[in-house]
mmCIF file of C-alpha atoms in Angstrom:
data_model
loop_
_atom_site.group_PDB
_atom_site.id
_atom_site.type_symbol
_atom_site.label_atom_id
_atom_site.label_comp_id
_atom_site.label_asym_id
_atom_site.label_seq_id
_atom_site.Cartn_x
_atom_site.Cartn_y
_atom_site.Cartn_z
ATOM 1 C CA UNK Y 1 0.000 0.000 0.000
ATOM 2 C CA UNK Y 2 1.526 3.458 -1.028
ATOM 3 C CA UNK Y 3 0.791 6.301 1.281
ATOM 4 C CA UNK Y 4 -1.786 8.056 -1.360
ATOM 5 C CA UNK Y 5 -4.145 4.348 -0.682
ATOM 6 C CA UNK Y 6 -4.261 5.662 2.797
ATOM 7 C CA UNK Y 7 -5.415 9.353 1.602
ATOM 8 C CA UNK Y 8 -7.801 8.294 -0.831
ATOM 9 C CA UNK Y 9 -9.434 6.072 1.492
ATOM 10 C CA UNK Y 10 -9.519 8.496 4.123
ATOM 11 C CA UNK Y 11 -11.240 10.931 1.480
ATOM 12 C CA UNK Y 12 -13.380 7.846 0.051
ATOM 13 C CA UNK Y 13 -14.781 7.609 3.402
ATOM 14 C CA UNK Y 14 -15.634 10.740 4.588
ATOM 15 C CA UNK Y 15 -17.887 11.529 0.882
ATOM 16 C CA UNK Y 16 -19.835 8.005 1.271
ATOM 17 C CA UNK Y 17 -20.789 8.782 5.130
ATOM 18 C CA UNK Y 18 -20.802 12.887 6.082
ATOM 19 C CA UNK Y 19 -23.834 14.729 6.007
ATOM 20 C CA UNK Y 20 -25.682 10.970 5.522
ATOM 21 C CA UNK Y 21 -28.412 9.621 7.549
ATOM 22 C CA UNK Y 22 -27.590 6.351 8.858
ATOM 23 C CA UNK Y 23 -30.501 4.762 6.117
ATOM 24 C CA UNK Y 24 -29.067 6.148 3.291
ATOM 25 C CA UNK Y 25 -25.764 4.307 4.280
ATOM 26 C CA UNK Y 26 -23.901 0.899 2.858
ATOM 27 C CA UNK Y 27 -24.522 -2.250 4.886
ATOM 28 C CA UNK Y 28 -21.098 -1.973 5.901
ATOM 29 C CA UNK Y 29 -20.925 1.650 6.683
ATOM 30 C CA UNK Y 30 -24.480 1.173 8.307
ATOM 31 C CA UNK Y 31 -22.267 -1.899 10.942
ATOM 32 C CA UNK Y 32 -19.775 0.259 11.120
ATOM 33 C CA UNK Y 33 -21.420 3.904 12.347
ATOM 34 C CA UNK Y 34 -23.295 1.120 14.994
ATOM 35 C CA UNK Y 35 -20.165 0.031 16.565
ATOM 36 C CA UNK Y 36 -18.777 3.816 17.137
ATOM 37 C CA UNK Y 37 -22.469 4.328 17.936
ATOM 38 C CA UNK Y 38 -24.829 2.025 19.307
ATOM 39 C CA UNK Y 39 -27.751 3.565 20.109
ATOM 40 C CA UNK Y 40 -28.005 6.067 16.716
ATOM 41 C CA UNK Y 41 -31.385 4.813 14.997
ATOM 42 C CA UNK Y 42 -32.273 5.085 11.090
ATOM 43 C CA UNK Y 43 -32.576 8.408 11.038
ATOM 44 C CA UNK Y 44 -29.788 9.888 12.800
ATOM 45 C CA UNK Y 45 -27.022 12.130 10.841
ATOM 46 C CA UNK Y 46 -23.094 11.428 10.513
ATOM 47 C CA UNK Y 47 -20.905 13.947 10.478
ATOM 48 C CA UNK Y 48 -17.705 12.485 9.278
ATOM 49 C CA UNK Y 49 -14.142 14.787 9.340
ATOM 50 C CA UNK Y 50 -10.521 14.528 8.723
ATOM 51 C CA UNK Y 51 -8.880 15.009 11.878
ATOM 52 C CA UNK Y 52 -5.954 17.572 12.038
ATOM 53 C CA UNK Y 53 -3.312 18.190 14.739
ATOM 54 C CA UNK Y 54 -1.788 15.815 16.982
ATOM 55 C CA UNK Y 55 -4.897 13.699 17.501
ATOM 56 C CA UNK Y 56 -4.065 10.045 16.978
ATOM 57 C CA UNK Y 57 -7.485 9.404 14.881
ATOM 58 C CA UNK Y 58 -7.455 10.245 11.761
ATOM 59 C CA UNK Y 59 -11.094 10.496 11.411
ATOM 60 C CA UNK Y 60 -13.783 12.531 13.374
ATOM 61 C CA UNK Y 61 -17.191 10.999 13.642
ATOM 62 C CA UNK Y 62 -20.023 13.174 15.437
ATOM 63 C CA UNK Y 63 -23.623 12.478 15.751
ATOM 64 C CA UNK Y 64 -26.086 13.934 18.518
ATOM 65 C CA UNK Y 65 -25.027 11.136 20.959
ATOM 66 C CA UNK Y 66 -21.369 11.946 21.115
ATOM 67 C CA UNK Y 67 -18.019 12.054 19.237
ATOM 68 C CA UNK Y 68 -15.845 9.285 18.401
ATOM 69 C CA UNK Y 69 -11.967 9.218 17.391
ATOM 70 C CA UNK Y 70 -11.258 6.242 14.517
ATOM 71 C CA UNK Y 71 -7.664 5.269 13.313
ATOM 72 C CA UNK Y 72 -8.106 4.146 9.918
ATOM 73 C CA UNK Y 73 -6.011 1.765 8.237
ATOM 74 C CA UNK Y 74 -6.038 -0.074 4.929
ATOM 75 C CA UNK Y 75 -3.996 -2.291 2.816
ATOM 76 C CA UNK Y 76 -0.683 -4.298 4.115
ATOM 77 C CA UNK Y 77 2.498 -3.652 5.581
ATOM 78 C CA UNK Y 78 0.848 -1.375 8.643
ATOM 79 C CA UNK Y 79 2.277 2.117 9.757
ATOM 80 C CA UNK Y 80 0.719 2.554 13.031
ATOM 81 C CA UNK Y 81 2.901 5.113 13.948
ATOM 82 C CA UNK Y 82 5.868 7.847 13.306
ATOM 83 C CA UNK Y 83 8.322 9.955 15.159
ATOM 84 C CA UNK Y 84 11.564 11.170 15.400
ATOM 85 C CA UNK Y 85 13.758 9.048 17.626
ATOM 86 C CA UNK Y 86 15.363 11.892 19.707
ATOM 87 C CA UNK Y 87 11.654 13.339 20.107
ATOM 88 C CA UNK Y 88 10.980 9.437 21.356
ATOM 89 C CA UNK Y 89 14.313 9.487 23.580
ATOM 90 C CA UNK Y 90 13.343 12.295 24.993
ATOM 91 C CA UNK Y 91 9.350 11.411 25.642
ATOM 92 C CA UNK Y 92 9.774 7.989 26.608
ATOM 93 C CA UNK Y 93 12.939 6.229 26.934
ATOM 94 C CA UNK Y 94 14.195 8.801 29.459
ATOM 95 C CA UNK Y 95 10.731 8.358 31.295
ATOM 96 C CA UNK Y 96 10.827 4.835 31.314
ATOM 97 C CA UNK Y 97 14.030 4.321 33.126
ATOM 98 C CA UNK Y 98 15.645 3.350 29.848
ATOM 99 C CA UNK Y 99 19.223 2.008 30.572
ATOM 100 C CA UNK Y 100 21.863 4.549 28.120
ATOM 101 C CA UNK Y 101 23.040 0.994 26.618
ATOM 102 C CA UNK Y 102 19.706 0.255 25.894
ATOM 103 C CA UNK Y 103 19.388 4.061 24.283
ATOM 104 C CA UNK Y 104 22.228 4.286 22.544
ATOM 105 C CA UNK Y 105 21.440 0.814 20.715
ATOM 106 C CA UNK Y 106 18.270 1.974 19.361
ATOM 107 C CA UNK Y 107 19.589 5.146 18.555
ATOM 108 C CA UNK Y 108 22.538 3.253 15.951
ATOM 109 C CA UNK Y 109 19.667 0.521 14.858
ATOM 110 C CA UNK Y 110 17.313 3.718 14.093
ATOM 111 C CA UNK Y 111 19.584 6.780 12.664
ATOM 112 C CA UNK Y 112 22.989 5.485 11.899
ATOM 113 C CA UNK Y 113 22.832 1.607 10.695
ATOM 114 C CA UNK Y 114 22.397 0.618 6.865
ATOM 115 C CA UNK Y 115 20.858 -2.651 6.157
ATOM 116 C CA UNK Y 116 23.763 -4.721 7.474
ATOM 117 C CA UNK Y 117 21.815 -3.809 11.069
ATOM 118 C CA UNK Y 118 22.045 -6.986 12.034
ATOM 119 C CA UNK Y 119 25.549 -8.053 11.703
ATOM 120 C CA UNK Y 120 26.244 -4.826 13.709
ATOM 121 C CA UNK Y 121 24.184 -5.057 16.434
ATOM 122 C CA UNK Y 122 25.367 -8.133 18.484
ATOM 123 C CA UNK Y 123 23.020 -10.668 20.354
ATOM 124 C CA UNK Y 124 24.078 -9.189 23.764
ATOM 125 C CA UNK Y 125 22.846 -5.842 22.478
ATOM 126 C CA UNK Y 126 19.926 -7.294 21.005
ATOM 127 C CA UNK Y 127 18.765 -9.146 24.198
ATOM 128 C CA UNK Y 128 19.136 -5.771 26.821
ATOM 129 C CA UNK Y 129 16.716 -3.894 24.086
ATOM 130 C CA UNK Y 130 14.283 -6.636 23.335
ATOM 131 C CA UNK Y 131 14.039 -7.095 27.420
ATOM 132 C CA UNK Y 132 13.723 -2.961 27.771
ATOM 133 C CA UNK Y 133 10.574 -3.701 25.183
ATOM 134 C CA UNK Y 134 8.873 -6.190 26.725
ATOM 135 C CA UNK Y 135 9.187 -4.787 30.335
ATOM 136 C CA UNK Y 136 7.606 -1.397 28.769
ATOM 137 C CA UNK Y 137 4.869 -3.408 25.866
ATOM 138 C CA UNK Y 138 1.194 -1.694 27.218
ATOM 139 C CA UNK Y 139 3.178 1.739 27.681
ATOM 140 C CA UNK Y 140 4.539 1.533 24.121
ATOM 141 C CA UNK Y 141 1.504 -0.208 22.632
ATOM 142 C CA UNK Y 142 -0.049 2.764 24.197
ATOM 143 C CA UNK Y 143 1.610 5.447 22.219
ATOM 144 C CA UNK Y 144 2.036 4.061 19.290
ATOM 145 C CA UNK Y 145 -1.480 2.272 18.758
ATOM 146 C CA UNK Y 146 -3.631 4.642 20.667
ATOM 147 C CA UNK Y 147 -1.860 7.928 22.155
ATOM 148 C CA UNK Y 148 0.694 9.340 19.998
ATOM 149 C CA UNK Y 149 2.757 11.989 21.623
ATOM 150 C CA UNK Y 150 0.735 14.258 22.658
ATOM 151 C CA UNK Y 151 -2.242 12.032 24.091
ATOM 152 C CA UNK Y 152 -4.793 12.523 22.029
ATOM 153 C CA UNK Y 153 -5.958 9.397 21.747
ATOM 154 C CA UNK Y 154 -7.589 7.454 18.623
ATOM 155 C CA UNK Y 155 -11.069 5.202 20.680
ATOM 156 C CA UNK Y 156 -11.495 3.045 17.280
ATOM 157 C CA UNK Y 157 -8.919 1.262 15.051
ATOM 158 C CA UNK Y 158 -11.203 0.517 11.513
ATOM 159 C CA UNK Y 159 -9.537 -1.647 9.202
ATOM 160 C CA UNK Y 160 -11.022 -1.521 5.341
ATOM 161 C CA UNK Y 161 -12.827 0.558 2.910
ATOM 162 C CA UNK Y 162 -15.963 1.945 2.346
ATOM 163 C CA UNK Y 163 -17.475 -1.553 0.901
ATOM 164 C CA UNK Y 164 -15.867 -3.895 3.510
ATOM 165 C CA UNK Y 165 -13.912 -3.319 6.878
ATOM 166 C CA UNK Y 166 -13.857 -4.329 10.697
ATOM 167 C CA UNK Y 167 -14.114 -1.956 13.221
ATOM 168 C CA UNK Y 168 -12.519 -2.616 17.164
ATOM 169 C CA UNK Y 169 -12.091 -0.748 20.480
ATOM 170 C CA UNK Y 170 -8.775 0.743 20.508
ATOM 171 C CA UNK Y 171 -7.949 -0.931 23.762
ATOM 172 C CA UNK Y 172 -9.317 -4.616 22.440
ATOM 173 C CA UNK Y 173 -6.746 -4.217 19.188
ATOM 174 C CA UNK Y 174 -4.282 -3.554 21.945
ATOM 175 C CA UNK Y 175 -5.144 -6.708 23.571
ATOM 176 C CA UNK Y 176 -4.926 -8.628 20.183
ATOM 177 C CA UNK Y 177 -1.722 -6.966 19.205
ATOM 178 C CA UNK Y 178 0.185 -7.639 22.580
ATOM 179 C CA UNK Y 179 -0.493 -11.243 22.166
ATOM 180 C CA UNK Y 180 0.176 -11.509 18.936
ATOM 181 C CA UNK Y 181 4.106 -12.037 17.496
ATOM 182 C CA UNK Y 182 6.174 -9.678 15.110
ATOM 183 C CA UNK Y 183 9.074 -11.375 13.098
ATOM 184 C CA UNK Y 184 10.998 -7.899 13.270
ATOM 185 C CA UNK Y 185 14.011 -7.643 14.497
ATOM 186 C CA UNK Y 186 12.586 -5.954 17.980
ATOM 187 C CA UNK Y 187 9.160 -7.236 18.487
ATOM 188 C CA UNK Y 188 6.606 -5.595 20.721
ATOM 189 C CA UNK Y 189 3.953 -7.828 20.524
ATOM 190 C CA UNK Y 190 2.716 -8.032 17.266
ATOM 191 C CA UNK Y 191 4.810 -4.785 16.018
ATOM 192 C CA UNK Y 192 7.894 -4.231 15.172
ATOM 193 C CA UNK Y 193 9.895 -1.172 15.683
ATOM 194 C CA UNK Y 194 12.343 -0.261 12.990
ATOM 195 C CA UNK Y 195 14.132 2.730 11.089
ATOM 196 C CA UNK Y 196 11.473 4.910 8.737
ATOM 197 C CA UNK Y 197 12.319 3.558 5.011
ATOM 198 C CA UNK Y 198 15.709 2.282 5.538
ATOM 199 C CA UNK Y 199 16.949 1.598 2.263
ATOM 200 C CA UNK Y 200 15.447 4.581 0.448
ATOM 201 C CA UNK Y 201 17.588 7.014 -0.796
ATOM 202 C CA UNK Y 202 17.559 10.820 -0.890
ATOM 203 C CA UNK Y 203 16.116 11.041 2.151
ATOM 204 C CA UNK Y 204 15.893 13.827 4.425
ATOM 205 C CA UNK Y 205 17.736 14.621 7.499
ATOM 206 C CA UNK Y 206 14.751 14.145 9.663
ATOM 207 C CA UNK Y 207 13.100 11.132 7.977
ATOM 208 C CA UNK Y 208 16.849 9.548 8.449
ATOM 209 C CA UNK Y 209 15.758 10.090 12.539
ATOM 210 C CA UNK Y 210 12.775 8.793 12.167
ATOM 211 C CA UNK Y 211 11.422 5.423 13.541
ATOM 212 C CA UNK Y 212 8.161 3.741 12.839
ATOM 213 C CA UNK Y 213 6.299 1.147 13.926
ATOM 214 C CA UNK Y 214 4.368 -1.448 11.776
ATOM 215 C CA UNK Y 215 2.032 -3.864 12.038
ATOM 216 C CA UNK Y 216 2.713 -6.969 11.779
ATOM 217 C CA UNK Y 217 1.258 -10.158 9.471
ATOM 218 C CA UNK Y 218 -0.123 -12.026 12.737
ATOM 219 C CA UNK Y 219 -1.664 -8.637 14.361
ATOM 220 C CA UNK Y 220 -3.037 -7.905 11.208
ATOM 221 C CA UNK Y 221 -4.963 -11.202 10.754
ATOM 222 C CA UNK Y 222 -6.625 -10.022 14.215
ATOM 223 C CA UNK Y 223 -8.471 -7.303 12.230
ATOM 224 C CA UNK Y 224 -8.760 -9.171 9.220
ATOM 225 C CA UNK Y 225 -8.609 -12.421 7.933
ATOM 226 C CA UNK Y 226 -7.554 -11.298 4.362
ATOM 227 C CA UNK Y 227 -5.857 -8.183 3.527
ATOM 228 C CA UNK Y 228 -8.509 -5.455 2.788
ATOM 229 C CA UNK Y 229 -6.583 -3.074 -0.100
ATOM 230 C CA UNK Y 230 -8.243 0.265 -1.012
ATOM 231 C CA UNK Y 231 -11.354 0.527 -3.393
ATOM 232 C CA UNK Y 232 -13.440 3.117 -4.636
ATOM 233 C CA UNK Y 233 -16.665 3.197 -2.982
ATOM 234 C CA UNK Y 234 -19.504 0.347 -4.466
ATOM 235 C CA UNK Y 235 -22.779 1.646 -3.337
ATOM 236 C CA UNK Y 236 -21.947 4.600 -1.483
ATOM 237 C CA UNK Y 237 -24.104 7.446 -3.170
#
């Protein structure tokens, strides 16, 4: 999935369900304004937004019962989340009682190592971060699933499109991510945390700093079975 998937089903979303009573909506987006709303009836209106600033959802649902914060995601190979390392080092590892070993590991694995990461990092190194990671999972699930840096936090995670899609509780995805197992090289749960596009080239200074964490295959299949790529809308007039 290329970054513009992610845009166009953001804006594929919000023009099948703003300004729409829940009748005139898709059987899926009728299941899925139900779960961020349970007790909207036929006749209620959806406001639907883009969400701007440091809020961790990226949409904006409001009806006259309430508002609700949904993460959206669609397609394969996950970004749940992006940030500079020394913003992160700052934020959290020097909250968390991170040991400087442990710190200045990451900080080679995330701005300064090529590809060959793993013939320079050695298993000793390896071992003290993956051990800092587990001991700090929920915090870091936390952030990077539901938070973000400034807590603002996303309340839904909804996986799809406009014709097909799963929506879950930001905390239950938690639950089904922590239990689930990454194959990255550090694992938290079912993410893995790793350097922002590490063999691109031309990138900038800051994207060089940056870190991201994706989803993995196994967390994945906990919102979906099958992948669910982006597609223009079927039925939503």
């Amino acid at each position: 999935m290329g970054v513009n998937d992610g845009v166009l089903n953001e804006k594929a979303l919000i023009g099948a369900l703003n300004d729409k009573a829940v009748s005139d909506l898709s059987q899926n987006l009728k299941k899925f304004v139900k779960v961020l709303f349970p007790k909207c009836s036929d006749n209620d209106m959806v406001k639907c937004s883009k969400q701007g600033g440091n809020a961790k959802g990226d949409l904006q649902f409001v009806m006259s019962t309430g508002k609700k914060s949904v993460s959206v995601k669609v397609g394969i190979n996950l970004s749940l989340h992006e940030e500079n390392f020394y913003t992160f080092r700052t934020e959290f590892l020097d909250t968390h009682n991170c040991p400087p070993e442990v710190a200045d590991v990451l900080e080679r694995f995330i701005v300064e190592l090529g590809k060959d990461y793993k013939e320079r990092i050695t298993p000793e190194e390896k071992e003290l971060v993956q051990d800092f990671l587990l001991r700090n999972k929920q915090s870091l699930l936390e952030r990077f699933v539901k938070n973000g840096r400034k807590q603002t936090p996303a309340e839904y995670i909804y996986y799809g499109n406009c014709n097909k899609g799963n929506c879950v509780e930001i905390d239950e995805a938690i639950r089904k991510f922590s239990s689930s197992k990454s194959t990255g090289f550090f694992q938290i749960g079912g993410i893995s945390l790793q350097a922002y596009c590490r063999e691109c080239g031309g990138k900038t200074k800051e994207q060089s700093q940056r870190l991201q964490a994706k989803l993995g295959e196994s967390a994945r299949k906990e919102l979906s079975k099958n992948p669910i790529p982006y597609e223009e809308c079927d039925d939503c007039s």
